[in-house]
Coordinates of C-alpha atoms and ligand atoms in Angstrom, one line a residue:
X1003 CA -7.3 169.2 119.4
X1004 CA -9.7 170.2 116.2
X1005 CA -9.0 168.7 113.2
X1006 CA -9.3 170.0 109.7
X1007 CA -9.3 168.7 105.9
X1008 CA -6.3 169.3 103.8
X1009 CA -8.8 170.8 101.5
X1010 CA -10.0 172.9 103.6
X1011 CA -11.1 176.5 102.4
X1012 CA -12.8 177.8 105.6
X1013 CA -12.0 177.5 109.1
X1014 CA -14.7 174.5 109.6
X1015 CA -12.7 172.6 111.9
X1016 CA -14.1 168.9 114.2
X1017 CA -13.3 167.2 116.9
X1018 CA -11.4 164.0 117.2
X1019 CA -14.3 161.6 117.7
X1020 CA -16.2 163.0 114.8
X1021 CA -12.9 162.6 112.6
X1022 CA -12.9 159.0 113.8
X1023 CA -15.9 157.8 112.7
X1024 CA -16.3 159.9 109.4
X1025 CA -12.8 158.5 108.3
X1026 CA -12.5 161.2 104.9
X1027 CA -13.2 164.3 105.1
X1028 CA -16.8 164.8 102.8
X1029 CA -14.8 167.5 100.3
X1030 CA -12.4 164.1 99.7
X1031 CA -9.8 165.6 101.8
X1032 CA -8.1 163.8 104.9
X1033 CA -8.0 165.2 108.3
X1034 CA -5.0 166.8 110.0
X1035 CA -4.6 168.6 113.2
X1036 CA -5.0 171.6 113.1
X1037 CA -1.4 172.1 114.5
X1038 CA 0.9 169.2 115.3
X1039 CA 1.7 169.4 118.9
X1040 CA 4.6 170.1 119.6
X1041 CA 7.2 167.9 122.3
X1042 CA 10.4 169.7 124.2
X1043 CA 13.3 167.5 125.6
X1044 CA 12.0 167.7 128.9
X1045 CA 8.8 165.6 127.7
X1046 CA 11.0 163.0 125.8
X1047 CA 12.8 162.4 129.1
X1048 CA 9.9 162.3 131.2
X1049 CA 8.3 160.2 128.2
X1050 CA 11.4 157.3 128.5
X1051 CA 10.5 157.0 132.1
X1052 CA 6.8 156.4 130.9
X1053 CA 8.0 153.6 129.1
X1054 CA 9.9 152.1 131.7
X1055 CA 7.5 152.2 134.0
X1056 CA 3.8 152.0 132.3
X1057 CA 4.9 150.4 129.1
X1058 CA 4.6 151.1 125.7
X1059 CA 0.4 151.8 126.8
X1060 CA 1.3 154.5 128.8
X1061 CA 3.1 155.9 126.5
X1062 CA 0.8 155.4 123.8
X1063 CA -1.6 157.6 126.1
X1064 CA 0.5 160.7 126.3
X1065 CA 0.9 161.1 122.6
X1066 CA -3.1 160.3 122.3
X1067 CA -3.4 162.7 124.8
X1068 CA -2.1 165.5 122.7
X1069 CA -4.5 164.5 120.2
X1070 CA -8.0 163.7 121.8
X1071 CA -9.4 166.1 124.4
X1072 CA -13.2 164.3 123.8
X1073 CA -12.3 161.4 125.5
X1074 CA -11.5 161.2 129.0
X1075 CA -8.3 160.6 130.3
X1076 CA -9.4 157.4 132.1
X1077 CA -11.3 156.4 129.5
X1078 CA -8.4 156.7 127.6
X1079 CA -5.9 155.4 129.5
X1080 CA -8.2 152.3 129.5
X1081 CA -8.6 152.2 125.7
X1082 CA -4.4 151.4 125.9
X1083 CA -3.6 149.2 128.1
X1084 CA -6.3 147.4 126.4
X1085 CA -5.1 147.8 123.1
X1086 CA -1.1 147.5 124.1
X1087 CA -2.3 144.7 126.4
X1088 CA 1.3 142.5 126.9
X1089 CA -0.3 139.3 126.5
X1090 CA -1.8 139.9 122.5
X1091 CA 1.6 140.7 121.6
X1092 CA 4.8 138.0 121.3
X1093 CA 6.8 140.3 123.3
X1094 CA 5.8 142.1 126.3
X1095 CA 8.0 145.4 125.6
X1096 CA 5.1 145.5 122.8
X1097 CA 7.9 147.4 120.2
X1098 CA 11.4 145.9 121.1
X1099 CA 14.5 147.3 119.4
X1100 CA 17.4 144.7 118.7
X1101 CA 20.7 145.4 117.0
X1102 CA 22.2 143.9 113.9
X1103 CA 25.7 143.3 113.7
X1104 CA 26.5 145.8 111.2
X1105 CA 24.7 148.4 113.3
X1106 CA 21.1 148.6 111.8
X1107 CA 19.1 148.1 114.1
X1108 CA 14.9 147.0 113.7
X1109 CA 12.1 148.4 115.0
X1110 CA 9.7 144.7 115.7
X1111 CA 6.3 146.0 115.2
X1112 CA 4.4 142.8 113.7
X1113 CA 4.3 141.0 117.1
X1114 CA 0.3 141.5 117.3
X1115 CA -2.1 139.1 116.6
X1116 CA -1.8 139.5 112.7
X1117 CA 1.7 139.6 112.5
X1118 CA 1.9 142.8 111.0
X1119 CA 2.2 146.6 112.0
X1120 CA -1.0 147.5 111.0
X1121 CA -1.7 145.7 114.4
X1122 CA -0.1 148.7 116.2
X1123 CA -2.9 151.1 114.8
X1124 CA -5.5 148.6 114.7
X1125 CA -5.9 147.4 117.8
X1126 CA -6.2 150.5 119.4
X1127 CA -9.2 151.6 116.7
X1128 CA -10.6 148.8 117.6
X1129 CA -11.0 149.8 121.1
X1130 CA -11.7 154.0 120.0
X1131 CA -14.4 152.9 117.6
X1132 CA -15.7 150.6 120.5
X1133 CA -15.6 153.6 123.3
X1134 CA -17.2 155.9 120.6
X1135 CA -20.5 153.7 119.4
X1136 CA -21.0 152.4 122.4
X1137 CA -21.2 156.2 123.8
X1138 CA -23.1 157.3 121.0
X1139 CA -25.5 154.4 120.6
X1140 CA -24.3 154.1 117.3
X1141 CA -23.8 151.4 114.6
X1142 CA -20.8 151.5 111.7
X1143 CA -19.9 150.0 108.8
X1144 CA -16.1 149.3 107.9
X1145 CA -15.6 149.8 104.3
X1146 CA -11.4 149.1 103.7
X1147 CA -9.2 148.2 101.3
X1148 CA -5.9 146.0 101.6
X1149 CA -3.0 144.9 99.9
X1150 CA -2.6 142.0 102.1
X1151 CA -2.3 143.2 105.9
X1152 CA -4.3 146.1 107.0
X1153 CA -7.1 143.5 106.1
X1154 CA -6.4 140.8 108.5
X1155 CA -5.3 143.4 111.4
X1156 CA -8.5 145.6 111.3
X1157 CA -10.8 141.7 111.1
X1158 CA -8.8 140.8 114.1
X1159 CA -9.5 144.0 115.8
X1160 CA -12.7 144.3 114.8
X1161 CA -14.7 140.9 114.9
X1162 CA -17.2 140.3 117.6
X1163 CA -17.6 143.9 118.5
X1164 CA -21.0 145.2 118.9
X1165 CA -22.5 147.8 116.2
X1166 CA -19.8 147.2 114.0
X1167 CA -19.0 145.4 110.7
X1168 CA -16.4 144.9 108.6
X1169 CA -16.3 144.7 104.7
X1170 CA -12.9 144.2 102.9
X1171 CA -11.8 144.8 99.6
X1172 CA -8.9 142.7 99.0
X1173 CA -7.2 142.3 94.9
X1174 CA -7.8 139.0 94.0
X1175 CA -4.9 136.7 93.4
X1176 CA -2.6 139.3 94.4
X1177 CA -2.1 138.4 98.2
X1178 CA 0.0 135.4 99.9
X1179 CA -1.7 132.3 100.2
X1180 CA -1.1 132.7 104.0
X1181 CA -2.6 136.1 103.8
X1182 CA -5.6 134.8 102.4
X1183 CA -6.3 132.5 104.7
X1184 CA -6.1 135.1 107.1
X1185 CA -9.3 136.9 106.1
X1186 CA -10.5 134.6 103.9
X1187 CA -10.7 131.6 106.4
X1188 CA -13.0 134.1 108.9
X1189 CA -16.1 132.8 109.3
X1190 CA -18.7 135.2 111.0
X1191 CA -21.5 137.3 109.8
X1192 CA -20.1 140.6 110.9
X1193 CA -17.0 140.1 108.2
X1194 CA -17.3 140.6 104.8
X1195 CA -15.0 139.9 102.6
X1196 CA -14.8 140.6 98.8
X1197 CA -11.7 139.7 96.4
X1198 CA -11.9 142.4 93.6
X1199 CA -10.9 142.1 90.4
X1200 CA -7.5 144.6 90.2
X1201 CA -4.9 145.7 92.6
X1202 CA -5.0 147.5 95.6
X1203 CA -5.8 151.0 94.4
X1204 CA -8.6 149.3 92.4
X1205 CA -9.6 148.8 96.2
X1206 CA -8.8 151.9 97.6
X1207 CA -10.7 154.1 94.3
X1208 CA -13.4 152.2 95.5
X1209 CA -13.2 152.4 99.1
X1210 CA -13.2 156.4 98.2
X1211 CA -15.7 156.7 95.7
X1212 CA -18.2 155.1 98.0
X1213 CA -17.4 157.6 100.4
X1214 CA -17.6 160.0 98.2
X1215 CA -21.5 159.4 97.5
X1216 CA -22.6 161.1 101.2
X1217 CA -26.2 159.8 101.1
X1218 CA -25.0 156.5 101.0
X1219 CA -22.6 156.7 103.4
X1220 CA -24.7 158.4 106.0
X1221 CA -27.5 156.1 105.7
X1222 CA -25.1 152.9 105.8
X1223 CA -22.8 154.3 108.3
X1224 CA -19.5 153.9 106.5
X1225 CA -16.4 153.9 108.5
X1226 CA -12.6 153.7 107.9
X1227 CA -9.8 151.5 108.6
X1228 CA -7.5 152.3 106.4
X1229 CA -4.7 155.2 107.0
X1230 CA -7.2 157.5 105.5
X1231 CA -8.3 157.7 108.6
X1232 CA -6.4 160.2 111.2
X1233 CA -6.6 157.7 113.7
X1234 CA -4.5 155.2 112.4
X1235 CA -1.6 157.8 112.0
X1236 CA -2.3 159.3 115.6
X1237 CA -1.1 155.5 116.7
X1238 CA 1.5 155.0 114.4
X1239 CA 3.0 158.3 115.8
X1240 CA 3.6 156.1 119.0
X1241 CA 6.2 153.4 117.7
X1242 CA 8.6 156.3 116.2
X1243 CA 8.4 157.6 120.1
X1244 CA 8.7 154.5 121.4
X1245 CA 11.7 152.8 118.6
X1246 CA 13.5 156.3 119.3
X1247 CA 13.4 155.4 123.9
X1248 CA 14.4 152.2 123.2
X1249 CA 17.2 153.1 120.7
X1250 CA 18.9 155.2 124.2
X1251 CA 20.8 158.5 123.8
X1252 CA 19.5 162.0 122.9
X1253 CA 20.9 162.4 119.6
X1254 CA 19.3 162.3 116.0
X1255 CA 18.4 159.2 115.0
X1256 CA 17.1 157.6 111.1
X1257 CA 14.4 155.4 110.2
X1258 CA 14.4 153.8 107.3
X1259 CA 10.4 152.5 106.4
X1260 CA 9.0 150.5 104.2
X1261 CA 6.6 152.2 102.2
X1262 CA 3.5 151.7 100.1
X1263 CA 0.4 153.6 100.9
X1264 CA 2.5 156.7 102.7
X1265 CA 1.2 156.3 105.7
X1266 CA 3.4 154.2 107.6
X1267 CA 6.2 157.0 107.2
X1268 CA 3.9 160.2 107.6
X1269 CA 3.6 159.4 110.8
X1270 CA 7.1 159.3 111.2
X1271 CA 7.2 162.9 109.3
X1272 CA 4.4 164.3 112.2
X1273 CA 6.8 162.9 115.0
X1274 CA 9.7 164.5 113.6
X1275 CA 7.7 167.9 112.9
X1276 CA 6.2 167.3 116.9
X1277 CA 9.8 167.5 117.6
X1278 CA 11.2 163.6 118.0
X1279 CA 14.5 164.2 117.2
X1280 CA 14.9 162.3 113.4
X1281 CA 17.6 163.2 111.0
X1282 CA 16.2 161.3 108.3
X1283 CA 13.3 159.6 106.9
X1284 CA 14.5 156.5 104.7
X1285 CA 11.9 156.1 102.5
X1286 CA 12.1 152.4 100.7
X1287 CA 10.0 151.4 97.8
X1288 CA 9.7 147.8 96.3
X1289 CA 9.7 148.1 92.3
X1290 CA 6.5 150.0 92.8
X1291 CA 8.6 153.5 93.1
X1292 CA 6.0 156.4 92.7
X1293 CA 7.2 157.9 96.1
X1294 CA 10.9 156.6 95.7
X1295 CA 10.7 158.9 92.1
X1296 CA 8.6 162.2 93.9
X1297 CA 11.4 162.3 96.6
X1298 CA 14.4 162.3 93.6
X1299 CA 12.6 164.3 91.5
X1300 CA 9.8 166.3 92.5
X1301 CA 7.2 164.9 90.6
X1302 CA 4.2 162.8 92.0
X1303 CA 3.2 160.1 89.1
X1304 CA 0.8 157.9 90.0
X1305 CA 1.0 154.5 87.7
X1306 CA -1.9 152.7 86.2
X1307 CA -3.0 149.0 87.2
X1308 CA -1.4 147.8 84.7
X1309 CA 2.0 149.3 85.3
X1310 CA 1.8 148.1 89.2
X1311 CA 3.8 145.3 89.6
X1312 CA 2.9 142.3 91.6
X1313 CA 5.9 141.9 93.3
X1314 CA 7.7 139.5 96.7
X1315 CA 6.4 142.2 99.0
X1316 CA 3.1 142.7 97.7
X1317 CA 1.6 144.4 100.2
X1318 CA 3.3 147.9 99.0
X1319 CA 2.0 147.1 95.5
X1320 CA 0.8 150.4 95.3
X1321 CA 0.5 153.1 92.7
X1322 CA -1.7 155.8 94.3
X1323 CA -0.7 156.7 97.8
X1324 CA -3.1 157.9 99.8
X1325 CA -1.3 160.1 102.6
X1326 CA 1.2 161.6 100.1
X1327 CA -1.7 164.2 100.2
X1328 CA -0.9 165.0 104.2
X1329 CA 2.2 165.3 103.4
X1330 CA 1.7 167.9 100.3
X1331 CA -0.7 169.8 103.1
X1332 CA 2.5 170.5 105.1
X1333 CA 4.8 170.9 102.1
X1334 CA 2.5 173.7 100.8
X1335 CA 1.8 175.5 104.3
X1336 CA -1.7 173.9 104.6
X1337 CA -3.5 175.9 101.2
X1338 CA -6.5 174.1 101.4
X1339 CA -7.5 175.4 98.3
X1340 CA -4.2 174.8 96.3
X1341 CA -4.5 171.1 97.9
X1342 CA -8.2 170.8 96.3
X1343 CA -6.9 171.8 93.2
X1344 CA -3.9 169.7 93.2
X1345 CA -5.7 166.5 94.2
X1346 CA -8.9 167.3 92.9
X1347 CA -8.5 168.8 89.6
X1348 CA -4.8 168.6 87.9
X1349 CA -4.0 165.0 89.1
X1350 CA -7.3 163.4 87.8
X1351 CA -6.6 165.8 84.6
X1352 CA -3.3 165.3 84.1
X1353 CA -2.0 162.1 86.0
X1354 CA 0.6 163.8 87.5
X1355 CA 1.2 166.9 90.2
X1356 CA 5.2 168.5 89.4
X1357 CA 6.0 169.8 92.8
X1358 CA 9.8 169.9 91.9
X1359 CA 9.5 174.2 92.8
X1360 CA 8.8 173.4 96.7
X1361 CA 11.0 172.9 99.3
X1362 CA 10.8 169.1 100.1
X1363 CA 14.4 169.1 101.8
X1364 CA 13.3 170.5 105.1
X1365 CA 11.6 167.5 105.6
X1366 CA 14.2 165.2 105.7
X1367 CA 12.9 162.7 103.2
X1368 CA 15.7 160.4 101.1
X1369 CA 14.6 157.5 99.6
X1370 CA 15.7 154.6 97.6
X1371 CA 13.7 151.3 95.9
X1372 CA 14.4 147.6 96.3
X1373 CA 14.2 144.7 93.6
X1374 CA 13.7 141.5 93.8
X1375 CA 16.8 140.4 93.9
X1376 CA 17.7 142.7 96.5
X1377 CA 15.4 141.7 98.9
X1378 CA 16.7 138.2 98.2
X1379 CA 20.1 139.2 98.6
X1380 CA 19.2 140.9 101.8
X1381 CA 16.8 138.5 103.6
X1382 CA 19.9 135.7 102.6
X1383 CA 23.0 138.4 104.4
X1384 CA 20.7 138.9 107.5
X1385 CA 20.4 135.5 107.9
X1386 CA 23.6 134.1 107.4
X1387 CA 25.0 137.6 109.3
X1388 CA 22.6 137.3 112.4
X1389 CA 20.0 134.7 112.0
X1390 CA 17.7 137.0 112.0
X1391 CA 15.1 136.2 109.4
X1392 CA 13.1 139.0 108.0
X1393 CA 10.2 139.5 105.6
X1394 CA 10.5 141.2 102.3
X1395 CA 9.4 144.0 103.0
X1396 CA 11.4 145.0 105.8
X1397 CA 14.2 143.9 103.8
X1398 CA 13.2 146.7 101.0
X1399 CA 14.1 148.9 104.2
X1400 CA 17.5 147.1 105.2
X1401 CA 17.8 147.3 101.9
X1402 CA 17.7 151.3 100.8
X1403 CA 19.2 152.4 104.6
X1404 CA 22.3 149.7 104.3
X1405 CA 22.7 151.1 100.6
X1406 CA 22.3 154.9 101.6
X1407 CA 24.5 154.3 104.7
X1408 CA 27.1 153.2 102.4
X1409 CA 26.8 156.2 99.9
X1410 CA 26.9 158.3 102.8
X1411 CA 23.6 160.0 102.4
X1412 CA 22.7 158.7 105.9
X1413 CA 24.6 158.7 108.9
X1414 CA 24.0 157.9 112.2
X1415 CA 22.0 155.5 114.1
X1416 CA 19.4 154.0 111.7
X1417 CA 16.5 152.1 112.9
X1418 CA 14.7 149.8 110.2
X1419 CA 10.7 149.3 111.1
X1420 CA 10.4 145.5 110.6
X1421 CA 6.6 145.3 109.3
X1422 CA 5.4 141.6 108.9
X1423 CA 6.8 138.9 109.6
X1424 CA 8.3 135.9 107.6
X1425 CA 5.5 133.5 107.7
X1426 CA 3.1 135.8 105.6
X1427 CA 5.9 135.7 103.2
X1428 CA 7.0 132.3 103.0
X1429 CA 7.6 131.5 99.4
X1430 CA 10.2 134.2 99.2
X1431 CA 11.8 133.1 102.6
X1432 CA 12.4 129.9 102.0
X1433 CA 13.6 131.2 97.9
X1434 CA 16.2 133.4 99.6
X1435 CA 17.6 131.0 103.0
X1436 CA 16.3 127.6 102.1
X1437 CA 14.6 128.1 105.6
X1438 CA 10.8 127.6 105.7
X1439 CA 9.8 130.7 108.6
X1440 CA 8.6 129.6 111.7
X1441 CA 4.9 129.9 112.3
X1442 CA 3.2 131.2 115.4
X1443 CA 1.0 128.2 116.9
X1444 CA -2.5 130.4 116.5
X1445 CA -1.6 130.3 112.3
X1446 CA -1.0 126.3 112.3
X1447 CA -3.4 124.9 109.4
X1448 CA -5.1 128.5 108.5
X1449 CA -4.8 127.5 104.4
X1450 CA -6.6 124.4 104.8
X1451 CA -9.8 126.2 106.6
X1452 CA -13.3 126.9 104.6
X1453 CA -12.6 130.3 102.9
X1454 CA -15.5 132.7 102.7
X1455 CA -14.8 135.5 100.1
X1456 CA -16.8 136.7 97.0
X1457 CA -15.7 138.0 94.0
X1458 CA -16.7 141.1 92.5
X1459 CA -15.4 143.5 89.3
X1460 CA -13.5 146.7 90.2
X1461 CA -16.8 148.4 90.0
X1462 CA -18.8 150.9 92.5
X1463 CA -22.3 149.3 92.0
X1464 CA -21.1 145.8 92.9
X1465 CA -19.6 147.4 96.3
X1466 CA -23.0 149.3 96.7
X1467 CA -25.1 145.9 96.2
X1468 CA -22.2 143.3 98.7
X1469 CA -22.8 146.3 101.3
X1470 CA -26.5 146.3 101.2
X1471 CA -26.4 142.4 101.2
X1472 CA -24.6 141.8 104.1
X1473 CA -26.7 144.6 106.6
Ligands
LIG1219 C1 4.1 144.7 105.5 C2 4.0 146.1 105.1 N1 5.0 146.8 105.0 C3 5.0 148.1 104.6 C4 3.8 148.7 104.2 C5 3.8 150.1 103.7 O1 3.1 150.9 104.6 P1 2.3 152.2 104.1 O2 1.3 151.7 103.1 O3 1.7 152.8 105.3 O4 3.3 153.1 103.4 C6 2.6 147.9 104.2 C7 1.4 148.4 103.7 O5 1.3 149.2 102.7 C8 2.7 146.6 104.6 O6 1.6 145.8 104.7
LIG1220 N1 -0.3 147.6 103.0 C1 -1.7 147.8 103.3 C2 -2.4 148.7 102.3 C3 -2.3 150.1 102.8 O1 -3.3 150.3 103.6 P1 -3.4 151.4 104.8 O2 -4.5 150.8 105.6 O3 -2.1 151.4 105.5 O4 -3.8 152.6 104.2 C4 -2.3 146.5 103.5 O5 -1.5 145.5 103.7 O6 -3.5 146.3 103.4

């Protein structure tokens, strides 16, 4: 498979193991296949015996398959079952389904080591970035941004591995205190991390600028963690697969995603375009409702820092989402050079892209936002309905899917992806059940440890000078 920028203008295409270290594209596009492979019925049944059989790594290999033909098959096969290895995850089926009594069903994907999804993508990137230095006899330098989880996953999947280090801009004050433990409590010269003063696209502007500036990153060997890079989508492809198997039957079947940075539900948009049978794509917002808005109205609006609300799932406190561009790529038949005027020109320009005259239905997009209170309301009902506690940001997701099922906009089987868990979030927990979450034994006393974490303005010269300092 070759991969190509969404702001592409000539037929330049690379292959997946360059894509994977470059992380953007150098004309500030992202990488996309070429073409999304496409899957027949006869592979989805061959596929649920996979999964029976080899587990959710053997699976993971035969969509990775369809994506990377650089790497061979038994070196990939070995880069998942390392990565999907039972034993670093709390349950062995790696993505269990489970049922709720009123028929929503979850998707658990924050059973890895950081007790969030991003583990899903991480930990296999930790192993591809691994496979490919080690080949190449090459050194890189993470440069990401979080909002609270992709952090923690990409330290965990990262730390101790040769040739690579890993610096992380995190918004100060904005996380859990749990989740800044996480990082923060990391004590190793190969993880630096740097609590920046702003929110999460303050991070992620950064993050790109740097990349932007190509001398720079060539000579410091910037990589990228965050769901800029293909990779991380190419994995996240896996758990619709896998949620869809376990959810049994042939027919259509919802998911309903908690969304933030796009890039959790664009995968689900490539498996549905690969051919997974999805009838819709739930997407749920927290106040924070630039995508919830595009996909009622048609018109992308990024919001300013100061009109980003720090909310009680503050890890999709974001404004500026990074993959809606992939998504735009597909909507407008892949015009690199309408995509490079879009994102590059009218959006800086005018703050906003009206795309209100394209056909977004065929996608299967609804959406819906959450508040407060109704992650409250909902975290309380699953509890008291199921005692099943979740986090609030899988309850912006039961949220917008039970409301939708309701109105009737949504029928069908829906599947919820669950995407932390309670302990990150435990303030709000507790505020909505009176319970305080249980805490895996590997967290016990992580806010009382040393924290090493430096603070920095939101500005590109103080990134420049922490990464310099810490080669
Ligand atoms: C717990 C959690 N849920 C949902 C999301 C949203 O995912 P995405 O940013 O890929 O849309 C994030 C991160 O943004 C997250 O950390
Ligand atoms: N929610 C994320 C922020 C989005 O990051 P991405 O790595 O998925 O692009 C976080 O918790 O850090």
């Amino acid at each position: 498979m070759r991969y190509v920028s969404t702001r592409a203008t000539d037929h330049t295409t690379r292959a997946f193991s360059d894509i994977l270290l470059e992380g953007l594209a150098p004309d500030g596009g992202l990488y996309l296949p070429v073409e999304y492979p496409r899957v027949d019925a006869g592979t989805l049944a061959r596929w649920r015996d996979v999964l029976l059989d080899d587990g959710y790594a053997g699976l993971a290999f035969e969509v990775c398959s369809l994506f990377i033909d650089d790497i061979p098959a038994e070196d990939l096969l070995g880069i998942c079952r390392r990565a999907y290895a039972p034993e670093k995850f709390l349950d062995p089926q790696i993505v269990p389904v489970s049922e709720l009594s009123d028929g929503v069903r979850l998707a658990h994907l924050s059973n890895g080591p950081s007790a969030a999804f991003k583990d899903m993508a991480m930990q296999l990137l930790g192993e591809l970035f691994a496979h490919e230095l080690a080949r190449r006899g090459e050194r890189l330098t993470i440069l990401g941004a979080t909002s609270g989880d992709t952090g923690s996953a990409a330290e965990y999947a990262l730390l101790g591995r040769p040739g690579i280090r890993v610096v992380m801009l995190s918004p100060a004050d904005r996380m859990t205190p749990f989740q800044q433990a996480q990082m923060y409590s990391i004590d190793d010269p190969g993880v630096v991390n740097l609590a920046v003063a702003g929110v999460f696209d303050d991070c992620q502007d950064l993050v790109k600028a740097i990349n932007a500036d190509a001398e720079f990153k060539r000579d410091h060997r910037i990589g990228a963690v965050n769901s800029i890079n293909w990779a991380r989508l190419m994995a996240q492809v896996v758990y619709y697969f896998a949620a869809w198997l376990r959810t049994g039957g042939d027919g259509p079947v919802s998911f309903a995603v908690p969304s933030g940075n796009f890039g959790n539900i664009a995968a689900g948009h490539i498996a549905r375009l690969m051919g997974l049978p999805i009838r819709h794509l739930v997407l749920a917002t927290n106040e924070n409702d630039v995508l919830d808005e595009f996909f009622r109205t048609g018109v992308y609006r990024p919001r300013a820092a100061q009109q980003t609300h720090a909310t009680s799932s503050p890890s999709m406190d974001i404004s500026k989402a990074s993959n809606f561009e992939r998504f735009v790529a597909d909507l407008l038949g892949r015009d690199g050079a309408r995509i490079a005027d879009l994102f590059g020109r009218e959006l800086p320009e005018t703050g906003r892209l009206d795309l209100s005259g394209e056909d977004r239905d065929r996608f299967g997009f609804v959406s819906g936002s959450s508040t407060h209170a109704d992650r409250l309301a909902e975290i309380r009902a699953t509890w008291e309905n199921d005692r099943v506690l979740i986090d609030p940001h899988t309850a912006d997701g039961v949220h917008v899917a039970r409301r939708l099922l309701a109105s009737g906009e949504v029928t069908g089987p829906v599947v919820v992806l669950e995407t932390a868990l309670p302990v990150k979030f435990a303030e709000t927990i507790t505020q909505a059940t009176g319970i305080v979450p249980p805490r895996p034994d590997r967290f016990a006393g992580i806010e009382d440890l040393p924290r090493h974490v430096t603070r920095i303005p939101a500005d590109v010269d103080a990134v420049r000078r922490a990464i310099d300092g810490a080669a």
